[in-house]
Coordinates of C-alpha atoms and ligand atoms in Angstrom, one line a residue:
M1 CA 6.7 -58.2 65.6
A2 CA 8.4 -60.6 68.1
Q3 CA 11.8 -62.1 67.3
T4 CA 10.7 -65.5 67.2
T5 CA 10.2 -65.8 63.5
P6 CA 13.6 -65.4 61.9
V7 CA 13.7 -63.1 58.8
M8 CA 14.3 -65.6 55.9
E9 CA 16.3 -63.8 53.3
P10 CA 15.7 -65.5 50.0
H11 CA 18.8 -66.6 48.2
R12 CA 19.9 -63.7 46.2
A13 CA 23.0 -63.7 43.7
Q14 CA 26.1 -61.7 45.1
W15 CA 29.1 -60.2 43.6
K16 CA 32.2 -62.2 44.3
T17 CA 34.3 -59.2 44.9
R18 CA 33.8 -55.4 45.4
I19 CA 36.0 -54.7 42.6
G20 CA 33.7 -56.9 40.3
F21 CA 30.8 -54.6 41.4
L22 CA 32.7 -51.4 40.8
L23 CA 33.7 -52.5 37.4
A24 CA 30.3 -53.7 36.4
A25 CA 28.7 -50.4 37.5
A26 CA 31.4 -48.5 35.8
G27 CA 30.9 -50.6 32.8
S28 CA 27.3 -49.5 32.7
A29 CA 28.3 -45.8 33.2
V30 CA 31.1 -45.8 30.7
G31 CA 29.4 -46.0 27.2
L32 CA 29.6 -44.4 23.8
G33 CA 28.5 -41.1 25.3
N34 CA 31.9 -40.9 27.2
I35 CA 33.9 -41.2 23.9
W36 CA 31.9 -39.3 21.6
R37 CA 29.9 -36.7 23.6
F38 CA 31.8 -35.6 26.5
P39 CA 35.0 -34.5 24.6
Y40 CA 32.9 -32.5 22.1
L41 CA 30.9 -30.9 25.0
A42 CA 34.1 -29.9 26.7
Y43 CA 35.5 -28.5 23.4
Q44 CA 32.3 -26.5 22.9
H45 CA 31.9 -25.3 26.3
G46 CA 35.1 -23.8 27.3
G47 CA 37.6 -26.6 27.0
G48 CA 39.2 -27.5 30.3
A49 CA 36.9 -25.1 32.2
F50 CA 34.1 -27.2 31.4
L51 CA 35.2 -29.6 34.1
V52 CA 34.0 -27.1 36.5
P53 CA 30.3 -27.2 35.7
Y54 CA 30.6 -31.1 35.1
V55 CA 32.1 -31.7 38.6
I56 CA 29.6 -29.5 40.0
A57 CA 26.8 -31.3 38.2
L58 CA 28.3 -34.6 39.5
L59 CA 28.6 -33.4 43.0
T60 CA 25.1 -31.9 43.3
A61 CA 23.1 -34.2 41.1
G62 CA 24.9 -37.2 39.6
I63 CA 26.5 -38.6 42.6
P64 CA 23.6 -38.0 45.0
L65 CA 21.4 -39.9 42.6
L66 CA 23.9 -42.8 42.3
I67 CA 24.0 -42.9 46.0
L68 CA 20.1 -42.9 46.1
E69 CA 19.9 -45.7 43.7
F70 CA 22.7 -47.7 45.3
G71 CA 21.1 -47.3 48.7
L72 CA 17.7 -48.3 47.5
G73 CA 18.7 -51.4 45.8
H74 CA 21.0 -52.3 48.7
K75 CA 18.5 -51.7 51.4
M76 CA 15.6 -53.5 49.5
R77 CA 17.7 -56.1 48.0
G78 CA 15.7 -55.9 44.8
S79 CA 15.4 -54.8 41.2
A80 CA 13.8 -51.5 40.5
P81 CA 10.2 -52.6 40.6
M82 CA 10.9 -54.7 43.7
S83 CA 12.7 -51.7 45.5
F84 CA 10.2 -49.2 44.7
A85 CA 7.1 -51.6 45.7
K86 CA 8.9 -52.2 49.0
A87 CA 9.4 -48.3 49.6
N88 CA 5.9 -47.5 48.5
P89 CA 3.3 -49.9 47.1
H90 CA 1.8 -47.4 44.8
W91 CA 5.0 -46.7 43.0
E92 CA 6.0 -50.2 41.8
W93 CA 5.1 -49.0 38.2
L94 CA 8.0 -46.4 38.2
G95 CA 10.5 -49.3 38.4
W96 CA 8.9 -51.1 35.7
W97 CA 8.6 -47.9 33.4
M98 CA 12.4 -47.3 33.9
V99 CA 13.5 -50.8 32.9
T100 CA 10.8 -51.0 30.1
F101 CA 11.6 -47.7 28.2
V102 CA 15.3 -48.5 28.4
M103 CA 15.0 -52.3 27.5
F104 CA 12.4 -51.7 24.8
G105 CA 13.8 -48.3 23.7
I106 CA 17.3 -47.1 24.4
V107 CA 19.0 -50.5 24.2
L108 CA 17.3 -51.2 20.9
Y109 CA 19.0 -48.6 18.9
Y110 CA 22.3 -48.5 21.3
S111 CA 22.8 -52.2 20.2
V112 CA 22.5 -51.1 16.5
V113 CA 25.1 -48.4 17.0
I114 CA 27.3 -51.2 18.6
A115 CA 26.5 -53.3 15.5
W116 CA 27.8 -50.5 13.4
C117 CA 31.1 -50.5 15.3
V118 CA 31.3 -54.3 14.8
C119 CA 31.0 -53.8 11.0
Y120 CA 33.6 -51.0 11.1
L121 CA 35.9 -53.2 13.1
G122 CA 35.9 -55.4 10.0
Y123 CA 36.1 -52.5 7.5
S124 CA 39.2 -51.3 9.4
L125 CA 41.1 -54.2 8.2
T126 CA 40.9 -53.1 4.5
L127 CA 40.0 -49.4 5.0
A128 CA 36.8 -50.4 3.1
W129 CA 35.4 -46.9 3.3
G130 CA 37.7 -45.7 0.5
P131 CA 38.4 -42.1 -0.2
D132 CA 34.9 -40.7 0.9
P133 CA 33.9 -42.0 4.3
N134 CA 31.0 -39.7 4.5
A135 CA 29.4 -41.1 1.3
F136 CA 30.3 -44.7 2.3
F137 CA 28.6 -44.3 5.7
F138 CA 25.4 -42.6 4.9
Q139 CA 24.9 -44.0 1.3
Q140 CA 26.5 -47.3 1.0
F141 CA 26.4 -48.6 4.6
L142 CA 23.3 -47.1 6.0
G143 CA 21.4 -46.7 2.7
A144 CA 19.9 -43.7 4.5
T145 CA 16.5 -42.7 3.3
A146 CA 14.8 -39.3 3.2
G147 CA 13.4 -39.7 6.7
P148 CA 11.5 -41.8 9.2
H149 CA 8.6 -42.2 6.9
V150 CA 10.8 -44.1 4.3
I151 CA 11.7 -47.4 5.8
G152 CA 14.0 -48.6 3.0
D153 CA 15.5 -52.0 3.1
I154 CA 17.2 -53.9 5.9
R155 CA 20.9 -53.7 5.8
S156 CA 22.4 -57.1 6.1
P157 CA 25.8 -56.2 7.5
I158 CA 24.1 -54.3 10.3
L159 CA 21.7 -57.1 10.8
L160 CA 24.5 -59.5 11.1
G161 CA 26.4 -57.2 13.5
L162 CA 23.4 -56.9 15.6
V163 CA 23.1 -60.7 15.8
I164 CA 26.6 -60.7 17.3
V165 CA 25.9 -58.0 19.8
W166 CA 22.8 -59.7 21.1
L167 CA 24.6 -63.0 21.4
V168 CA 27.3 -61.4 23.4
N169 CA 24.6 -59.6 25.6
W170 CA 22.8 -62.9 26.1
A171 CA 25.9 -64.8 26.9
C172 CA 27.1 -62.3 29.6
V173 CA 23.7 -62.1 31.3
F174 CA 22.7 -65.8 30.8
F175 CA 25.3 -67.1 33.2
G176 CA 24.2 -64.8 36.0
V177 CA 25.7 -62.2 38.2
E178 CA 29.0 -63.7 39.3
E179 CA 29.7 -66.1 36.3
G180 CA 28.4 -63.8 33.6
I181 CA 28.2 -60.2 34.3
E182 CA 31.0 -60.0 36.9
R183 CA 33.4 -62.0 34.7
A184 CA 32.6 -60.2 31.6
N185 CA 33.3 -56.7 33.2
K186 CA 36.5 -58.0 34.8
V187 CA 37.7 -58.8 31.3
F188 CA 36.1 -56.0 29.2
M189 CA 36.8 -53.1 31.5
P190 CA 40.4 -53.6 31.9
L191 CA 40.8 -54.3 28.2
L192 CA 38.9 -51.0 27.6
F193 CA 41.2 -49.0 29.7
L194 CA 44.2 -50.7 28.0
L195 CA 42.9 -49.9 24.5
L196 CA 42.1 -46.5 25.4
L197 CA 45.6 -45.9 26.8
I198 CA 47.1 -47.5 23.6
L199 CA 44.9 -45.1 21.5
V200 CA 45.9 -41.9 23.5
G201 CA 49.8 -43.1 23.5
W202 CA 49.6 -43.7 19.8
T203 CA 47.8 -40.5 19.0
M204 CA 50.2 -38.4 20.8
T205 CA 53.2 -39.5 18.6
L206 CA 51.3 -38.1 15.6
P207 CA 52.2 -34.7 14.1
G208 CA 49.8 -32.0 15.2
A209 CA 48.1 -34.0 17.9
W210 CA 49.1 -31.7 20.7
D211 CA 47.6 -28.8 18.8
G212 CA 44.3 -30.6 18.8
I213 CA 44.7 -31.5 22.6
G214 CA 45.6 -28.0 23.4
T215 CA 42.3 -26.7 21.8
Y216 CA 40.3 -29.4 23.8
L217 CA 41.9 -28.3 27.1
K218 CA 42.5 -24.6 26.8
P219 CA 40.3 -23.1 29.4
D220 CA 37.8 -20.4 28.6
F221 CA 36.2 -19.5 31.8
A222 CA 34.0 -16.6 30.2
K223 CA 32.0 -19.5 28.6
L224 CA 30.8 -20.7 31.9
A225 CA 28.4 -17.7 32.1
K226 CA 26.2 -19.2 29.4
P227 CA 23.3 -21.2 30.8
T228 CA 23.6 -23.9 28.0
V229 CA 27.0 -24.9 29.4
W230 CA 25.3 -25.9 32.7
I231 CA 22.3 -27.4 31.1
D232 CA 24.6 -29.7 28.9
A233 CA 26.8 -30.5 32.0
Y234 CA 23.9 -31.7 34.0
S235 CA 22.0 -33.7 31.2
Q236 CA 25.5 -35.3 30.3
A237 CA 26.0 -36.2 34.0
F238 CA 22.7 -37.8 34.2
F239 CA 23.0 -39.9 31.1
S240 CA 26.6 -40.8 31.6
L241 CA 26.3 -42.2 35.2
S242 CA 23.4 -44.6 34.1
V243 CA 21.0 -43.2 36.7
G244 CA 17.2 -43.3 36.1
F245 CA 17.3 -46.5 34.4
G246 CA 16.9 -48.9 37.3
I247 CA 20.4 -50.4 36.6
M248 CA 22.2 -49.1 39.6
I249 CA 19.3 -50.2 41.8
V250 CA 19.7 -53.7 40.7
Y251 CA 23.4 -53.9 40.6
A252 CA 23.7 -52.7 44.3
S253 CA 21.0 -55.3 45.3
Y254 CA 23.7 -57.9 44.8
L255 CA 26.2 -56.2 47.3
P256 CA 26.8 -57.7 50.7
R257 CA 25.5 -56.0 53.7
H258 CA 28.6 -54.5 54.8
T259 CA 29.3 -52.1 52.0
D260 CA 30.6 -48.7 51.7
I261 CA 27.9 -47.3 49.5
N262 CA 29.0 -43.7 49.4
R263 CA 32.7 -44.4 48.6
S264 CA 31.5 -46.7 45.9
A265 CA 29.4 -44.1 44.2
F266 CA 32.3 -41.6 44.1
Q267 CA 34.4 -44.3 42.8
V268 CA 32.2 -45.2 39.9
A269 CA 31.6 -41.5 39.1
A270 CA 35.4 -41.0 39.1
M271 CA 36.1 -43.8 36.8
D272 CA 33.4 -42.6 34.5
T273 CA 34.8 -39.1 34.3
L274 CA 38.4 -40.3 34.0
V275 CA 37.5 -42.3 30.8
A276 CA 35.6 -39.5 29.3
F277 CA 38.4 -37.0 30.0
I278 CA 41.1 -39.3 28.6
A279 CA 38.8 -40.4 25.6
G280 CA 38.9 -36.7 24.8
L281 CA 42.7 -36.7 24.5
A282 CA 42.5 -39.4 21.9
V283 CA 39.6 -37.7 20.0
F284 CA 41.2 -34.4 19.8
G285 CA 44.7 -35.6 19.2
T286 CA 43.4 -37.4 16.2
L287 CA 41.4 -34.1 14.9
G288 CA 44.7 -32.2 15.5
Y289 CA 46.6 -34.7 13.3
M290 CA 43.9 -34.3 10.7
M291 CA 44.4 -30.7 10.9
T292 CA 48.1 -30.8 10.1
K293 CA 47.6 -33.4 7.3
T294 CA 44.7 -31.7 5.5
G295 CA 45.4 -28.0 6.4
K296 CA 41.8 -27.5 7.3
P297 CA 41.0 -25.7 10.6
L298 CA 39.7 -27.6 13.5
T299 CA 36.2 -25.9 13.4
E300 CA 35.7 -27.6 10.1
L301 CA 36.8 -31.1 11.1
V302 CA 35.4 -31.4 14.6
Q303 CA 32.5 -33.8 14.9
H304 CA 30.6 -35.5 17.5
G305 CA 28.5 -38.6 17.9
I306 CA 28.0 -40.7 14.9
G307 CA 29.9 -38.3 12.6
L308 CA 32.9 -38.6 14.8
A309 CA 33.1 -42.4 15.0
F310 CA 32.0 -43.3 11.5
V311 CA 33.1 -40.4 9.3
A312 CA 36.0 -38.3 11.0
Y313 CA 37.8 -41.3 12.5
P314 CA 37.8 -43.3 9.4
Q315 CA 39.1 -40.3 7.5
A316 CA 42.0 -39.9 10.0
I317 CA 42.6 -43.7 9.9
S318 CA 43.1 -43.6 6.1
L319 CA 45.5 -40.8 6.6
L320 CA 47.8 -42.6 9.1
P321 CA 51.2 -43.7 8.2
G322 CA 52.0 -47.4 8.8
L323 CA 49.6 -49.7 10.8
S324 CA 46.4 -47.8 10.2
S325 CA 44.2 -50.9 10.2
V326 CA 45.5 -51.7 13.7
F327 CA 44.6 -48.2 14.8
G328 CA 41.0 -48.7 13.4
V329 CA 40.7 -52.0 15.2
V330 CA 41.9 -50.4 18.6
F331 CA 39.4 -47.6 18.2
F332 CA 36.3 -49.6 17.3
L333 CA 37.0 -52.3 19.8
T334 CA 37.2 -49.5 22.4
L335 CA 33.7 -48.4 21.5
I336 CA 32.3 -52.0 21.4
F337 CA 33.6 -52.7 24.9
A338 CA 32.2 -49.4 26.2
G339 CA 28.9 -50.1 24.6
I340 CA 28.4 -53.8 25.4
T341 CA 29.1 -53.3 29.2
S342 CA 26.2 -50.7 29.2
S343 CA 23.7 -52.8 27.1
M344 CA 24.2 -56.0 29.2
S345 CA 23.4 -53.8 32.3
I346 CA 19.8 -53.0 31.2
L347 CA 19.3 -56.6 30.1
E348 CA 20.2 -57.7 33.6
A349 CA 18.1 -54.8 35.1
F350 CA 14.9 -56.1 33.2
T351 CA 15.8 -59.7 33.8
A352 CA 16.1 -59.3 37.5
A353 CA 12.9 -57.5 37.6
V354 CA 11.0 -60.3 36.0
M355 CA 12.8 -62.9 38.2
D356 CA 11.9 -60.9 41.2
K357 CA 8.2 -60.6 40.6
F358 CA 7.3 -63.9 38.7
H359 CA 10.1 -66.1 39.7
Y360 CA 10.7 -67.2 36.2
P361 CA 14.2 -68.9 35.5
R362 CA 16.9 -66.5 34.6
K363 CA 18.0 -68.5 31.4
V364 CA 14.3 -68.3 30.0
V365 CA 14.0 -64.7 30.7
V366 CA 17.4 -63.6 29.2
T367 CA 16.7 -65.7 26.1
V368 CA 13.3 -64.2 25.5
L369 CA 14.5 -60.7 26.2
S370 CA 17.5 -61.1 23.9
I371 CA 15.4 -62.3 21.1
A372 CA 12.9 -59.6 21.5
G373 CA 15.8 -56.9 21.8
F374 CA 17.1 -58.3 18.6
L375 CA 13.8 -58.2 16.6
G376 CA 13.1 -54.6 18.1
G377 CA 16.3 -53.4 16.8
I378 CA 15.6 -54.3 13.3
I379 CA 13.6 -51.1 12.7
F380 CA 17.0 -49.3 13.3
A381 CA 18.9 -51.5 11.0
T382 CA 16.9 -50.3 8.0
G383 CA 17.5 -47.4 5.6
G384 CA 15.2 -45.2 7.6
G385 CA 16.9 -46.5 10.8
L386 CA 19.0 -43.3 11.4
S387 CA 16.1 -41.0 11.6
W388 CA 14.3 -43.4 13.8
L389 CA 17.2 -43.7 16.0
D390 CA 17.6 -39.8 16.1
L391 CA 14.1 -39.3 17.2
V392 CA 13.7 -42.2 19.6
D393 CA 17.0 -41.3 21.2
H394 CA 16.0 -37.7 21.6
A395 CA 12.7 -38.6 23.4
L396 CA 13.9 -41.4 25.7
S397 CA 17.4 -40.1 26.6
H398 CA 16.1 -36.6 27.3
Y399 CA 12.4 -36.6 28.4
G400 CA 12.3 -40.3 29.6
L401 CA 15.5 -40.2 31.6
F402 CA 14.7 -36.8 33.2
L403 CA 11.2 -37.7 34.2
A404 CA 12.3 -41.0 35.8
C405 CA 14.8 -39.3 37.7
L406 CA 12.3 -36.6 38.8
L407 CA 9.8 -39.2 40.0
Q408 CA 12.4 -41.1 41.6
C409 CA 13.4 -38.1 43.8
L410 CA 9.7 -37.5 44.5
V411 CA 9.2 -41.0 45.8
V412 CA 12.4 -41.4 47.9
G413 CA 12.4 -37.8 49.1
W414 CA 8.8 -37.1 49.9
L415 CA 6.6 -40.0 49.6
A416 CA 8.5 -43.0 51.2
K417 CA 8.8 -41.4 54.6
G418 CA 10.0 -44.5 56.7
L419 CA 12.9 -45.2 54.3
H420 CA 15.6 -43.4 56.1
L421 CA 17.9 -43.9 53.2
R422 CA 20.6 -41.6 54.5
E423 CA 20.9 -43.6 57.8
H424 CA 21.2 -46.8 55.6
V425 CA 23.9 -45.6 53.4
N426 CA 25.8 -43.9 56.2
E427 CA 25.8 -47.1 58.2
H428 CA 29.0 -48.6 56.6
S429 CA 30.4 -45.6 54.9
S430 CA 33.7 -44.2 55.5
F431 CA 32.3 -40.7 55.1
P432 CA 28.8 -40.1 56.2
L433 CA 26.4 -37.9 54.4
G434 CA 25.0 -34.9 56.3
R435 CA 21.4 -33.4 55.9
G436 CA 22.4 -31.7 52.7
F437 CA 21.8 -35.1 50.9
E438 CA 18.2 -34.8 51.7
V439 CA 18.1 -31.2 50.7
L440 CA 19.6 -32.2 47.3
V441 CA 17.1 -35.1 46.7
R442 CA 14.0 -33.1 47.8
F443 CA 14.7 -29.7 46.2
V444 CA 17.9 -29.2 44.3
I445 CA 17.9 -32.2 41.9
P446 CA 14.0 -31.8 41.1
A447 CA 14.5 -28.1 40.4
V448 CA 17.5 -28.8 38.1
I449 CA 15.4 -31.5 36.2
L450 CA 12.6 -29.1 35.8
V451 CA 14.9 -26.7 34.3
L452 CA 16.3 -29.2 31.9
L453 CA 12.8 -30.5 30.9
G454 CA 11.6 -27.1 30.3
N455 CA 14.6 -26.1 28.3
D456 CA 14.3 -29.2 26.0
F457 CA 10.5 -28.6 25.7
T458 CA 10.8 -24.9 24.7
K459 CA 13.7 -25.8 22.3
D460 CA 11.6 -28.4 20.5
M461 CA 8.6 -26.3 20.1
R462 CA 10.8 -23.2 18.7
E463 CA 12.8 -25.2 16.4
P464 CA 12.0 -28.7 15.7
Y465 CA 14.7 -31.3 16.6
S466 CA 17.2 -31.8 13.7
G467 CA 14.7 -30.4 11.3
Y468 CA 12.0 -32.9 11.9
P469 CA 8.5 -31.8 11.9
W470 CA 7.8 -31.4 15.6
L471 CA 4.7 -33.4 15.2
A472 CA 7.1 -36.4 14.6
I473 CA 9.0 -35.8 17.7
I474 CA 6.1 -35.4 19.9
L475 CA 4.2 -38.2 18.3
I476 CA 7.1 -40.8 18.3
G477 CA 8.6 -39.9 21.6
R478 CA 5.4 -39.3 23.3
D479 CA 3.9 -42.6 22.0
W480 CA 7.1 -44.5 22.9
L481 CA 6.9 -43.2 26.4
V482 CA 3.2 -43.7 26.8
V483 CA 3.2 -47.3 25.5
T484 CA 5.9 -48.3 27.8
L485 CA 4.1 -46.4 30.6
I486 CA 0.8 -48.5 29.9
A487 CA 2.9 -51.7 29.8
A488 CA 4.6 -50.7 33.1
L489 CA 1.3 -50.0 34.9
F490 CA -0.2 -53.3 33.5
V491 CA 2.7 -55.4 34.8
A492 CA 2.8 -53.5 38.1
M493 CA -0.9 -54.6 38.7
R494 CA -0.2 -58.3 38.5
P495 CA 0.2 -59.9 41.8
W496 CA 3.7 -60.9 43.2
R497 CA 4.3 -64.6 43.0
K498 CA 5.5 -64.4 46.8
P499 CA 4.3 -61.7 49.0
L500 CA 6.8 -58.9 49.5
D501 CA 8.5 -58.4 52.9
R502 CA 7.9 -54.8 53.3
Q503 CA 10.8 -53.0 54.8
Ligands
LIG601 N1 26.2 -44.3 30.2 C1 26.1 -44.7 28.9 C2 26.8 -43.8 28.0 O1 27.4 -42.8 28.5 C3 24.7 -44.8 28.3 C4 23.8 -45.8 29.0 C5 23.7 -46.0 30.4 C6 23.1 -46.9 28.5 N2 22.8 -47.1 30.5 C7 22.6 -47.6 29.4 C8 22.9 -47.3 27.3 C9 21.8 -48.8 29.3 C10 22.2 -48.3 26.8 C11 21.6 -49.1 28.0 O2 26.8 -43.9 26.7

């Protein structure tokens, strides 16, 4: 086309500073998984030696996907649906599917877990869990029922916590990219680092802490021969970096033209890994202290996920000499900051998607979504909530995430020929990517994902996840993915309020 018509770039929000963007992207990446999953995986899979498969997973899959998403959002200057629509008009639905199954799936229960942390922040003050934190958590606090088919009652403290979580999510996204998200992350992320350092420093002064840390780090390279070690390393790298959710696409769409995309991706991955590694020092230091105090072996005390945060930690907190309440407050605040910066990121990813396509005002979209997110979360705040959480999490953060990443590689690597993504990200980057990047996106990452999917599937068929009947897993998980997929297809078929300027 002739140069006479100037390209009108519609006004798009922009990060005020690069560090603001990096902190927001790292905020999304650093989540509960860094604190309660990575250290456990490392301990289980060869201690310090686990860093080898993990770093390889980051270099061969996690970081390339991060660069792919940053590059796509940056080039297209759009949310996930807009970026895919511009790359290839048939694939807009993929962008909608990503943001939908995360917004109306993962975030619903993720916010409930943050709500538990809010409650436990309060309980820390009086050590309200008493002598038996296990019974307190499952019976008194959750009122856990026999399974997903028994809903039980709504737990009011959790509901209250959920209101607080959604109010914070809402407030951070309501005020927009610079005034809301960037500002919140500039406060929350430094605080998170600080609290984590306090936690590690404090833990190291406790008797026995170094024994625990020694067990966490002692390298056992022989374990690396086991395929599960590699499978877990890859799936943790995917989930932890927040790829496949459309978040990094939209965050990069707010970057100025001259941005070093490749370096940013490495920096975000480095921050994410550093936090996970340091969190491990705190977690295993605390477990080492418990070992000394109770005389039990570490193998009996070690926990991950919910059991670590809401059973083992309360036990340890109760055993502490002196300011045990403060220790509890620091620990749960760390979890809350880690969680909120992740949950707000998907709220933004969905909000921006709706704004891009339908031009509704941000404030309306955020408010409606926050209310919907809160209402949708209520099912997880019931007595049956834990089983629901477990099932939905298994379906979405495995099958959903892997499929989304796989399709994303397919679109960018194979179908959107004229995209020239590598040329785009190399333009302003201090170290350019070679042809290897394309090989990774087109062959290596899809192959890895197929292995992960196949592994999950055969495992679920052989021994039903967590002892649930496999029908429940397949039905709940499949339905959740199918319903969000239909919704995504439907929205993708609606017309754009303004025609897209295809790149
Ligand atoms: N990366 C987060 C973790 O390690 C998980 C996560 C990423 C997430 N994006 C999210 C959770 C969006 C909820 C919403 O825990």
